[in-house]
CSV table of C-alpha atoms and ligand atoms in Angstrom, one decimal:
chain,number,residue,atom,x,y,z
A,1175,MET,CA,9.8,14.3,8.5
A,1176,LYS,CA,6.6,14.7,6.5
A,1177,VAL,CA,6.3,12.8,3.2
A,1178,ASN,CA,5.5,15.3,0.5
A,1179,TYR,CA,7.5,13.9,-2.5
A,1180,LEU,CA,6.7,10.9,-4.7
A,1181,ARG,CA,9.2,9.6,-7.2
A,1182,VAL,CA,7.4,7.7,-9.9
A,1183,SER,CA,9.3,5.2,-12.1
A,1184,VAL,CA,7.4,5.1,-15.4
A,1185,THR,CA,9.4,2.3,-17.0
A,1186,ASP,CA,12.0,-0.3,-16.1
A,1187,ARG,CA,13.5,0.1,-19.6
A,1188,CYS,CA,16.5,2.2,-20.6
A,1189,ASN,CA,18.2,3.2,-23.8
A,1190,LEU,CA,21.6,3.3,-22.0
A,1191,ARG,CA,23.5,0.8,-19.9
A,1192,CYS,CA,25.5,2.9,-17.5
A,1193,ARG,CA,28.3,0.8,-15.9
A,1194,TYR,CA,27.3,1.7,-12.3
A,1195,CYS,CA,23.6,0.9,-12.9
A,1196,LEU,CA,23.1,-2.0,-15.3
A,1197,PRO,CA,25.0,-5.1,-16.4
A,1198,PRO,CA,26.0,-5.0,-20.2
A,1199,GLU,CA,23.1,-7.2,-21.2
A,1200,GLY,CA,20.6,-5.0,-19.3
A,1201,VAL,CA,18.2,-6.8,-17.0
A,1202,LYS,CA,15.1,-8.9,-17.9
A,1203,THR,CA,12.4,-6.4,-18.8
A,1204,VAL,CA,9.0,-6.8,-17.3
A,1205,ALA,CA,6.0,-7.7,-19.4
A,1206,HIS,CA,3.9,-4.7,-20.6
A,1207,ALA,CA,0.9,-5.8,-18.6
A,1208,GLU,CA,2.9,-5.6,-15.4
A,1209,ILE,CA,3.7,-2.0,-15.9
A,1210,LEU,CA,1.3,0.6,-14.4
A,1211,ARG,CA,-0.9,2.3,-17.0
A,1212,PHE,CA,-1.0,6.1,-16.9
A,1213,GLU,CA,-4.5,6.1,-15.6
A,1214,GLU,CA,-3.3,4.0,-12.7
A,1215,ILE,CA,-0.4,6.3,-11.9
A,1216,VAL,CA,-2.7,9.2,-11.9
A,1217,ARG,CA,-5.1,7.5,-9.4
A,1218,ILE,CA,-2.1,6.8,-7.1
A,1219,VAL,CA,-0.8,10.3,-7.3
A,1220,LYS,CA,-4.3,11.7,-6.6
A,1221,ALA,CA,-4.5,9.4,-3.5
A,1222,ALA,CA,-1.0,10.5,-2.5
A,1223,THR,CA,-2.0,14.2,-2.4
A,1224,ARG,CA,-4.4,13.2,0.4
A,1225,ILE,CA,-1.4,12.2,2.6
A,1226,GLY,CA,0.5,15.4,1.8
A,1227,VAL,CA,2.4,14.7,-1.5
A,1228,ARG,CA,2.9,18.0,-3.4
A,1229,LYS,CA,6.0,17.1,-5.5
A,1230,VAL,CA,6.2,14.4,-8.2
A,1231,ARG,CA,9.2,13.3,-10.1
A,1232,LEU,CA,9.1,11.0,-13.1
A,1233,THR,CA,12.1,8.7,-13.4
A,1234,GLY,CA,12.8,5.3,-14.8
A,1235,GLY,CA,14.7,3.3,-16.2
A,1236,GLU,CA,14.7,6.1,-18.7
A,1237,PRO,CA,11.4,7.9,-18.5
A,1238,LEU,CA,11.6,9.3,-22.0
A,1239,VAL,CA,11.5,5.8,-23.6
A,1240,ARG,CA,8.0,5.4,-22.2
A,1241,ARG,CA,5.7,6.2,-25.2
A,1242,ASN,CA,3.5,9.3,-25.0
A,1243,LEU,CA,5.0,10.5,-21.7
A,1244,SER,CA,3.7,14.0,-22.3
A,1245,SER,CA,0.1,12.7,-21.9
A,1246,LEU,CA,0.9,11.5,-18.4
A,1247,VAL,CA,2.6,14.8,-17.7
A,1248,ALA,CA,-0.5,16.7,-18.8
A,1249,GLN,CA,-2.7,14.6,-16.5
A,1250,LEU,CA,-0.4,15.0,-13.5
A,1251,ALA,CA,-0.1,18.8,-14.2
A,1252,ALA,CA,-3.8,19.0,-14.0
A,1253,ILE,CA,-3.9,17.8,-10.4
A,1254,GLU,CA,-4.2,21.0,-8.4
A,1255,GLU,CA,-2.4,19.9,-5.3
A,1256,ILE,CA,0.8,19.1,-7.1
A,1257,ASP,CA,3.0,22.1,-7.2
A,1258,ASP,CA,6.2,20.6,-8.5
A,1259,LEU,CA,6.3,18.2,-11.5
A,1260,ALA,CA,9.9,17.2,-12.5
A,1261,LEU,CA,11.7,14.7,-14.6
A,1262,THR,CA,15.0,12.9,-14.1
A,1263,THR,CA,16.5,11.8,-17.4
A,1264,ASN,CA,19.7,10.7,-19.1
A,1265,GLY,CA,19.0,13.4,-21.7
A,1266,ILE,CA,19.5,11.3,-24.8
A,1267,LEU,CA,15.9,11.9,-26.0
A,1268,LEU,CA,15.4,15.3,-24.3
A,1269,ALA,CA,16.0,17.5,-27.3
A,1270,GLU,CA,13.3,15.6,-29.2
A,1271,GLN,CA,10.7,15.8,-26.4
A,1272,ALA,CA,11.4,18.8,-24.3
A,1273,LYS,CA,9.0,21.2,-26.1
A,1274,GLU,CA,6.1,18.8,-25.9
A,1275,LEU,CA,6.8,18.0,-22.3
A,1276,ALA,CA,7.1,21.7,-21.3
A,1277,ALA,CA,3.8,22.4,-23.2
A,1278,ALA,CA,2.2,19.6,-21.3
A,1279,GLY,CA,3.1,21.2,-18.0
A,1280,LEU,CA,6.5,19.7,-17.0
A,1281,ARG,CA,8.1,22.2,-14.7
A,1282,ARG,CA,11.8,21.2,-14.7
A,1283,VAL,CA,14.4,18.6,-15.4
A,1284,ASN,CA,17.4,17.0,-13.8
A,1285,VAL,CA,19.8,15.5,-16.4
A,1286,SER,CA,22.4,12.8,-15.6
A,1287,LEU,CA,25.9,13.7,-17.0
A,1288,ASP,CA,29.0,12.2,-15.5
A,1289,THR,CA,31.7,13.5,-17.9
A,1290,LEU,CA,32.3,16.2,-20.5
A,1291,ASP,CA,34.4,13.9,-22.7
A,1292,PRO,CA,32.4,12.3,-25.5
A,1293,GLN,CA,34.6,9.2,-25.5
A,1294,ARG,CA,34.3,8.7,-21.7
A,1295,TYR,CA,30.6,9.3,-22.0
A,1296,ARG,CA,30.4,6.5,-24.6
A,1297,PHE,CA,32.4,4.3,-22.2
A,1298,ILE,CA,30.4,4.9,-19.0
A,1299,THR,CA,27.0,4.7,-20.7
A,1300,ARG,CA,28.1,1.9,-23.1
A,1301,GLY,CA,27.4,3.8,-26.2
A,1302,GLY,CA,25.7,7.1,-25.4
A,1303,GLU,CA,26.2,10.2,-27.6
A,1304,LEU,CA,27.1,13.2,-25.4
A,1305,THR,CA,26.2,15.8,-28.0
A,1306,ARG,CA,22.6,14.7,-27.9
A,1307,VAL,CA,22.5,15.2,-24.1
A,1308,TRP,CA,23.9,18.7,-24.5
A,1309,GLU,CA,21.3,19.6,-27.1
A,1310,GLY,CA,18.7,18.5,-24.5
A,1311,ILE,CA,20.3,20.6,-21.8
A,1312,GLU,CA,20.4,23.7,-24.0
A,1313,LEU,CA,16.8,23.3,-25.0
A,1314,ALA,CA,15.7,22.8,-21.4
A,1315,LEU,CA,17.4,26.1,-20.5
A,1316,GLU,CA,15.8,27.8,-23.4
A,1317,LEU,CA,12.3,26.5,-22.5
A,1318,GLY,CA,12.7,27.5,-18.9
A,1319,LEU,CA,12.5,24.0,-17.5
A,1320,GLU,CA,14.4,25.4,-14.6
A,1321,PRO,CA,16.3,25.0,-12.4
A,1322,VAL,CA,18.2,22.7,-14.7
A,1323,LYS,CA,20.2,20.4,-12.5
A,1324,LEU,CA,23.0,18.0,-13.7
A,1325,ASN,CA,23.6,14.8,-11.8
A,1326,VAL,CA,27.2,13.7,-11.7
A,1327,VAL,CA,28.0,10.3,-10.1
A,1328,VAL,CA,31.5,10.7,-8.8
A,1329,ILE,CA,33.8,7.7,-9.6
A,1330,LYS,CA,37.4,7.6,-8.6
A,1331,GLY,CA,39.6,6.7,-11.6
A,1332,PHE,CA,36.9,7.7,-14.0
A,1333,ASN,CA,35.8,11.4,-13.6
A,1334,GLU,CA,37.7,12.6,-10.5
A,1335,ASP,CA,40.0,14.6,-12.8
A,1336,GLU,CA,36.9,16.5,-14.2
A,1337,LEU,CA,35.4,17.8,-11.0
A,1338,VAL,CA,36.6,21.3,-11.4
A,1339,ARG,CA,35.6,21.4,-15.1
A,1340,LEU,CA,32.2,20.0,-14.3
A,1341,ALA,CA,31.7,22.5,-11.4
A,1342,SER,CA,32.8,25.3,-13.8
A,1343,LEU,CA,29.6,24.7,-15.8
A,1344,SER,CA,27.8,26.6,-13.1
A,1345,LEU,CA,29.9,29.7,-13.6
A,1346,GLU,CA,28.5,31.1,-16.8
A,1347,ARG,CA,25.1,29.5,-17.1
A,1348,PRO,CA,22.3,28.9,-14.5
A,1349,LEU,CA,23.2,25.2,-14.3
A,1350,HIS,CA,23.2,23.4,-11.0
A,1351,VAL,CA,25.9,20.7,-10.9
A,1352,ARG,CA,25.3,18.0,-8.3
A,1353,PHE,CA,27.9,15.6,-7.3
A,1354,ILE,CA,26.4,12.3,-6.2
A,1355,GLU,CA,28.1,9.7,-4.0
A,1356,LEU,CA,28.4,6.3,-5.7
A,1357,MET,CA,26.2,3.7,-4.1
A,1358,PRO,CA,27.0,0.0,-3.9
A,1359,PHE,CA,24.1,-1.3,-6.0
A,1360,GLY,CA,24.3,-4.2,-8.5
A,1361,PRO,CA,27.3,-4.0,-10.7
A,1362,VAL,CA,29.0,-1.5,-8.4
A,1363,ARG,CA,29.4,-4.0,-5.6
A,1364,ALA,CA,32.5,-5.5,-7.2
A,1365,TRP,CA,34.4,-2.2,-7.4
A,1366,PHE,CA,32.7,0.1,-4.9
A,1367,ARG,CA,35.7,0.3,-2.5
A,1368,GLU,CA,38.2,1.5,-5.1
A,1369,ALA,CA,35.8,3.9,-6.8
A,1370,PHE,CA,34.0,5.6,-3.9
A,1371,LEU,CA,34.9,9.3,-3.3
A,1372,SER,CA,32.9,11.1,-0.5
A,1373,ALA,CA,31.0,14.3,-1.0
A,1374,ALA,CA,33.3,15.9,1.6
A,1375,ALA,CA,36.4,14.9,-0.5
A,1376,VAL,CA,34.8,16.4,-3.7
A,1377,ARG,CA,34.0,19.6,-1.9
A,1378,ALA,CA,37.5,19.9,-0.5
A,1379,ARG,CA,38.9,19.5,-4.1
A,1380,LEU,CA,36.6,22.2,-5.4
A,1381,GLU,CA,37.5,24.6,-2.5
A,1382,GLU,CA,41.2,24.0,-3.1
A,1383,TYR,CA,40.7,25.4,-6.6
A,1384,PHE,CA,37.8,27.9,-6.3
A,1385,GLY,CA,38.3,29.0,-2.7
A,1386,PRO,CA,35.5,28.7,-0.1
A,1387,LEU,CA,32.1,27.8,-1.5
A,1388,VAL,CA,29.2,29.9,-0.2
A,1389,GLU,CA,26.2,27.9,1.2
A,1390,VAL,CA,22.9,28.4,-0.7
A,1391,LYS,CA,20.0,28.1,1.6
A,1392,LYS,CA,17.2,27.7,-1.0
A,1393,LEU,CA,17.3,26.1,-4.4
A,1394,TYR,CA,14.0,24.9,-5.8
A,1395,GLY,CA,13.7,21.2,-5.2
A,1396,ALA,CA,12.6,18.4,-2.9
A,1397,GLY,CA,15.6,16.1,-2.8
A,1398,PRO,CA,18.5,15.5,-0.4
A,1399,ALA,CA,21.1,17.7,-2.1
A,1400,CYS,CA,23.0,20.6,-0.2
A,1401,TYR,CA,23.9,23.5,-2.5
A,1402,TYR,CA,26.8,26.0,-2.6
A,1403,ARG,CA,27.8,28.7,-4.9
A,1404,ILE,CA,31.2,29.4,-6.4
A,1405,PRO,CA,31.5,33.2,-5.7
A,1406,GLY,CA,30.1,35.0,-8.7
A,1407,ALA,CA,28.6,32.0,-10.4
A,1408,GLN,CA,25.2,32.0,-12.0
A,1409,GLY,CA,24.4,28.4,-11.0
A,1410,THR,CA,25.3,26.3,-8.0
A,1411,VAL,CA,27.2,23.1,-7.1
A,1412,GLY,CA,25.4,20.6,-5.0
A,1413,PHE,CA,26.3,17.4,-3.1
A,1414,ILE,CA,24.2,14.3,-2.6
A,1415,ALA,CA,25.8,12.3,0.2
A,1416,GLY,CA,23.7,9.1,-0.1
A,1417,MET,CA,26.4,7.1,1.7
A,1418,SER,CA,28.3,9.4,4.1
A,1419,GLY,CA,25.7,12.0,4.8
A,1420,HIS,CA,22.9,12.1,7.3
A,1421,ILE,CA,20.2,12.7,4.7
A,1422,CYS,CA,17.8,10.0,6.2
A,1423,SER,CA,16.6,12.3,9.0
A,1424,ARG,CA,15.3,14.7,6.3
A,1425,CYS,CA,13.8,12.0,4.1
A,1426,ASN,CA,10.5,13.2,2.7
A,1427,ARG,CA,9.9,10.7,-0.1
A,1428,LEU,CA,8.3,7.5,-1.3
A,1429,ARG,CA,9.1,5.7,-4.5
A,1430,LEU,CA,6.6,4.0,-6.8
A,1431,SER,CA,8.2,1.4,-9.1
A,1432,ALA,CA,7.1,0.9,-12.7
A,1433,THR,CA,5.3,-2.3,-11.6
A,1434,GLY,CA,3.3,-0.5,-8.9
A,1435,MET,CA,5.2,-1.3,-5.7
A,1436,LEU,CA,5.7,1.4,-3.1
A,1437,HIS,CA,9.2,1.5,-1.6
A,1438,PRO,CA,9.6,3.4,1.6
A,1439,CYS,CA,13.4,3.6,1.2
A,1440,LEU,CA,16.1,3.2,-1.5
A,1441,PHE,CA,17.8,0.7,0.8
A,1442,GLY,CA,14.9,-1.6,1.5
A,1443,ARG,CA,12.6,-1.7,4.5
A,1444,GLY,CA,10.0,-3.7,2.7
A,1445,GLU,CA,7.5,-2.7,0.0
A,1446,VAL,CA,3.8,-2.3,-0.4
A,1447,ASP,CA,1.9,-3.5,-3.5
A,1448,LEU,CA,-0.5,-1.0,-5.0
A,1449,LYS,CA,-1.0,-2.5,-8.4
A,1450,GLY,CA,-2.7,-5.7,-7.1
A,1451,PRO,CA,-5.3,-3.9,-4.9
A,1452,LEU,CA,-5.8,-1.3,-7.7
A,1453,ARG,CA,-6.5,-3.9,-10.3
A,1454,ALA,CA,-8.7,-5.7,-7.8
A,1455,GLY,CA,-10.9,-2.6,-7.6
A,1456,ALA,CA,-9.5,-0.7,-4.6
A,1457,GLY,CA,-10.8,2.8,-4.3
A,1458,GLU,CA,-9.1,6.0,-3.2
A,1459,GLU,CA,-9.6,5.3,0.6
A,1460,GLU,CA,-7.9,2.0,0.2
A,1461,LEU,CA,-5.0,3.5,-1.7
A,1462,VAL,CA,-4.6,6.2,1.0
A,1463,ARG,CA,-4.4,3.4,3.6
A,1464,LEU,CA,-1.7,1.6,1.7
A,1465,LEU,CA,0.3,4.8,1.2
A,1466,ALA,CA,0.1,5.3,5.0
A,1467,GLN,CA,1.3,1.8,5.5
A,1468,ALA,CA,4.4,2.5,3.4
A,1469,ILE,CA,5.1,5.7,5.4
A,1470,ALA,CA,4.9,3.6,8.6
A,1471,LEU,CA,7.6,1.3,7.1
A,1472,LYS,CA,9.9,4.2,6.6
A,1473,ARG,CA,10.2,4.4,10.4
A,1474,SER,CA,11.2,0.8,10.7
A,1475,ARG,CA,14.9,-0.3,10.9
A,1476,PRO,CA,16.7,-0.3,7.5
A,1477,SER,CA,18.2,-3.6,6.3
A,1478,SER,CA,22.0,-3.3,6.4
A,1479,LEU,CA,22.4,-4.3,2.8
A,1480,PRO,CA,20.5,-2.8,-0.2
A,1481,GLU,CA,17.8,-5.2,-1.3
A,1482,ILE,CA,17.7,-3.5,-4.7
A,1483,ASP,CA,19.9,-5.0,-7.4
A,1484,HIS,CA,20.2,-1.9,-9.5
A,1485,LEU,CA,18.8,1.5,-9.5
A,1486,SER,CA,17.2,1.2,-12.9
A,1487,ARG,CA,14.1,-0.5,-11.5
A,1488,LEU,CA,13.5,2.2,-8.9
A,1489,GLY,CA,14.8,5.3,-10.7
A,1490,GLY,CA,17.3,6.4,-8.0
B,2351,GTP,N1,20.5,7.7,-0.8
B,2351,GTP,C1,19.5,8.4,-1.4
B,2351,GTP,N2,19.8,8.9,-2.6
B,2351,GTP,C2,18.8,9.6,-3.2
B,2351,GTP,C3,17.6,9.9,-2.6
B,2351,GTP,N3,16.8,10.6,-3.4
B,2351,GTP,C4,17.6,10.8,-4.5
B,2351,GTP,N4,18.8,10.2,-4.4
B,2351,GTP,C5,19.8,10.2,-5.4
B,2351,GTP,O1,20.0,11.5,-5.8
B,2351,GTP,C6,20.3,11.5,-7.2
B,2351,GTP,C7,19.5,12.6,-7.9
B,2351,GTP,O2,18.1,12.5,-7.7
B,2351,GTP,P1,17.1,13.2,-8.7
B,2351,GTP,O3,16.3,12.1,-9.4
B,2351,GTP,O4,17.8,14.1,-9.6
B,2351,GTP,O5,16.1,14.0,-7.8
B,2351,GTP,P2,16.2,14.9,-6.5
B,2351,GTP,O6,17.6,15.3,-6.2
B,2351,GTP,O7,15.4,14.3,-5.4
B,2351,GTP,O8,15.5,16.2,-7.0
B,2351,GTP,P3,15.2,17.7,-6.6
B,2351,GTP,O9,13.8,17.8,-6.4
B,2351,GTP,O10,15.7,18.5,-7.8
B,2351,GTP,O11,16.0,18.0,-5.4
B,2351,GTP,C8,19.9,10.1,-7.7
B,2351,GTP,O12,21.0,9.5,-8.1
B,2351,GTP,C9,19.2,9.5,-6.6
B,2351,GTP,O13,19.6,8.1,-6.6
B,2351,GTP,C10,17.4,9.3,-1.3
B,2351,GTP,O14,16.3,9.4,-0.8
B,2351,GTP,N5,18.4,8.6,-0.8
B,2352,SAM,C1,18.5,5.3,-12.1
B,2352,SAM,S1,18.6,6.8,-13.0
B,2352,SAM,C2,17.0,6.9,-13.6
B,2352,SAM,C3,16.7,8.1,-14.5
B,2352,SAM,C4,17.5,8.3,-15.8
B,2352,SAM,N1,17.7,7.1,-16.5
B,2352,SAM,C5,18.8,9.0,-15.5
B,2352,SAM,O1,19.9,8.3,-15.7
B,2352,SAM,O2,18.8,10.1,-15.1
B,2352,SAM,C6,18.6,8.0,-11.7
B,2352,SAM,C7,19.9,8.4,-11.1
B,2352,SAM,O3,20.5,7.4,-10.4
B,2352,SAM,C8,21.9,7.5,-10.5
B,2352,SAM,N2,22.5,6.2,-10.2
B,2352,SAM,C9,22.3,5.0,-10.8
B,2352,SAM,N3,23.1,4.1,-10.3
B,2352,SAM,C10,23.8,4.7,-9.2
B,2352,SAM,C11,24.7,4.2,-8.3
B,2352,SAM,N4,25.1,3.0,-8.2
B,2352,SAM,N5,25.2,5.1,-7.4
B,2352,SAM,C12,24.8,6.4,-7.4
B,2352,SAM,N6,23.9,6.9,-8.3
B,2352,SAM,C13,23.4,6.0,-9.2
B,2352,SAM,C14,22.0,7.9,-11.9
B,2352,SAM,O4,23.3,8.6,-12.2
B,2352,SAM,C15,20.9,8.9,-12.1
B,2352,SAM,O5,21.3,10.2,-11.8
B,2353,SF4,S1,21.6,5.6,-14.7
B,2353,SF4,FE1,19.7,6.0,-15.9
B,2353,SF4,S2,20.5,6.1,-18.0
B,2353,SF4,FE2,22.0,5.0,-16.9
B,2353,SF4,S3,21.5,2.9,-17.1
B,2353,SF4,FE3,20.6,3.6,-15.2
B,2353,SF4,S4,18.5,4.1,-15.7
B,2353,SF4,FE4,19.7,4.0,-17.6
B,2354,SF4,S1,18.4,6.1,2.2
B,2354,SF4,FE1,16.2,5.7,2.6
B,2354,SF4,S2,15.6,6.9,4.4
B,2354,SF4,FE2,17.7,7.6,3.7
B,2354,SF4,S3,17.2,9.4,2.4
B,2354,SF4,FE3,17.3,7.6,1.0
B,2354,SF4,S4,15.2,6.8,0.9
B,2354,SF4,FE4,15.3,8.2,2.6
């Protein structure tokens, strides 16, 4: 599959500590000088367009804690070859920044939201305020940062009793509710077995309640989700089967970490340093060569265990 999608982590920092992503104390943050500057990210994205990248997603950590993100958005939006510029966020700071981001050229947002219960939200994120996330989602819809997709990590014993309620969000509004399989990174390793629920099981539960879901062939996006519609609904429900599915054969993406490492796969397979060469004076040709090297690694055998401790470094 051709690589046309680059996920860019703009910071390793986060304003939440989700229990499936980070330990309570967070992780050691990287020194400011180790983080790619905007101008470096822009140079990498420009080089990436030469190998076919057309879609860029900004992620984190939490991308909205990176100061002045809209200026990066504006610079990326100005790259003619990029036809999709999106953001994955926990939504806490979205209401504050959505207008500025939209004006800068951001096209759409995916917002992580695992529960509709404020207390549960506070628990799973270790302190997050659900109302702020909702304000962000509403504003995103108002501003047309669409399709607005919600990312729900499904956790047995935590939100499995909310699946129907969460899916129902797609009925009245053009919201696209995506159920993500839990992945055994970092803190999840200790409780993965008890908490995992497959995408197929989630779908079966939804169909038990709503009746057969109707497959949706096209929903704007570049990721691995499959989409369905509850008959009559405005939005859709989607499934991201990172563990049980066969999404790797369709894998079209590379990931750039906040520190400038290119990762061919979420589950390892090596990495390629771009920051070192960039700061040593590498030009666009050299960057193109390194990007091609990372793509070649994608075809190598995956390591059986994730090498990544927690997703906050790579942005999912
Ligand atoms: N296993 C696996 N999971 C992925 C991959 N890409 C995204 N995910 C997971 O899917 C979830 C949602 O990803 P998003 O950041 O919203 O982006 P997306 O689904 O690629 O975006 P769209 O362009 O809207 O389709 C995250 O939890 C990711 O960890 C992948 O390549 N492999
Ligand atoms: C790492 S976060 C980065 C962007 C932003 N902070 C957010 O939460 O949307 C990206 C996505 O990864 C998901 N994620 C984190 N840890 C995960 C895990 N162990 N299994 C499955 N998804 C996970 C989150 O739910 C989120 O949707
Ligand atoms: S999932 Fe996103 S919001 Fe939650 S701790 Fe990880 S990076 Fe932060
Ligand atoms: S696990 Fe690796 S190869 Fe498979 S879809 Fe995700 S990034 Fe691509």
